[in-house]
């Protein structure tokens, strides 16, 4: 079964330790294992190499448009000009099949907003997981986007 990319859910923990959903204004994401490799050639390989994966870091790059008033974006951009521990947080990625990865992250490569005068402010940022993310059972609820239809009848 194919899943739309919009079925992935991302969250960041803000300064108040509250989970904020990363979605409003975000148009794309790109996970990268940022692998380190060891490429070795041996006499019995006729000059051809073997590769072993020796390390890595899960990095998720996001792109979109700056939306002032969105709690996740406001938090991320509040640390844009800070360094060290101010850039550390927790991140969570819930995939369409329910697989959930959570762990300590560094908010990196926070860029923008920028672009042409008649365009929305383009932004980018990364979740860089510090160590191996923990695979969790899916959360019962994910922070909804304001105005999002959650499937729950209104009371």
mmCIF file of N, CA, C and O in Angstrom, residues 4 6 16 50 57 72 90 105 125 139 150:
data_model
loop_
_atom_site.group_PDB
_atom_site.id
_atom_site.type_symbol
_atom_site.label_atom_id
_atom_site.label_comp_id
_atom_site.label_asym_id
_atom_site.label_seq_id
_atom_site.Cartn_x
_atom_site.Cartn_y
_atom_site.Cartn_z
ATOM 1 N N UNK A 4 0.485 8.615 1.341
ATOM 2 C CA UNK A 4 0.845 9.990 1.019
ATOM 3 C C UNK A 4 1.849 10.487 2.056
ATOM 4 O O UNK A 4 1.771 10.145 3.231
ATOM 5 N N UNK A 6 1.950 13.222 3.398
ATOM 6 C CA UNK A 6 1.269 14.011 4.428
ATOM 7 C C UNK A 6 0.806 13.165 5.609
ATOM 8 O O UNK A 6 0.388 13.712 6.627
ATOM 9 N N UNK A 16 8.817 24.507 27.137
ATOM 10 C CA UNK A 16 7.916 24.122 28.227
ATOM 11 C C UNK A 16 7.707 22.607 28.291
ATOM 12 O O UNK A 16 6.832 22.132 29.002
ATOM 13 N N UNK A 50 34.872 -3.461 -0.966
ATOM 14 C CA UNK A 50 33.763 -3.887 -0.113
ATOM 15 C C UNK A 50 33.399 -2.687 0.756
ATOM 16 O O UNK A 50 34.267 -1.912 1.134
ATOM 17 N N UNK A 57 23.842 8.966 11.433
ATOM 18 C CA UNK A 57 23.013 9.851 12.239
ATOM 19 C C UNK A 57 21.755 10.121 11.438
ATOM 20 O O UNK A 57 21.840 10.555 10.275
ATOM 21 N N UNK A 72 5.150 25.308 16.717
ATOM 22 C CA UNK A 72 6.378 24.580 16.373
ATOM 23 C C UNK A 72 7.364 25.500 15.658
ATOM 24 O O UNK A 72 8.535 25.579 16.031
ATOM 25 N N UNK A 90 13.850 17.523 21.922
ATOM 26 C CA UNK A 90 13.453 16.154 21.599
ATOM 27 C C UNK A 90 12.591 16.206 20.352
ATOM 28 O O UNK A 90 11.847 17.165 20.140
ATOM 29 N N UNK A 105 17.362 15.557 19.930
ATOM 30 C CA UNK A 105 17.738 16.139 18.640
ATOM 31 C C UNK A 105 18.468 17.458 18.853
ATOM 32 O O UNK A 105 18.375 18.075 19.919
ATOM 33 N N UNK A 125 15.004 23.744 7.927
ATOM 34 C CA UNK A 125 15.632 23.374 9.190
ATOM 35 C C UNK A 125 15.779 21.864 9.227
ATOM 36 O O UNK A 125 15.204 21.157 8.393
ATOM 37 N N UNK A 139 1.823 6.888 19.696
ATOM 38 C CA UNK A 139 1.111 7.667 20.711
ATOM 39 C C UNK A 139 -0.378 7.579 20.421
ATOM 40 O O UNK A 139 -0.796 7.454 19.275
ATOM 41 N N UNK A 150 -9.993 15.960 13.007
ATOM 42 C CA UNK A 150 -9.385 14.826 13.674
ATOM 43 C C UNK A 150 -10.264 13.584 13.626
ATOM 44 O O UNK A 150 -9.897 12.545 14.150
#
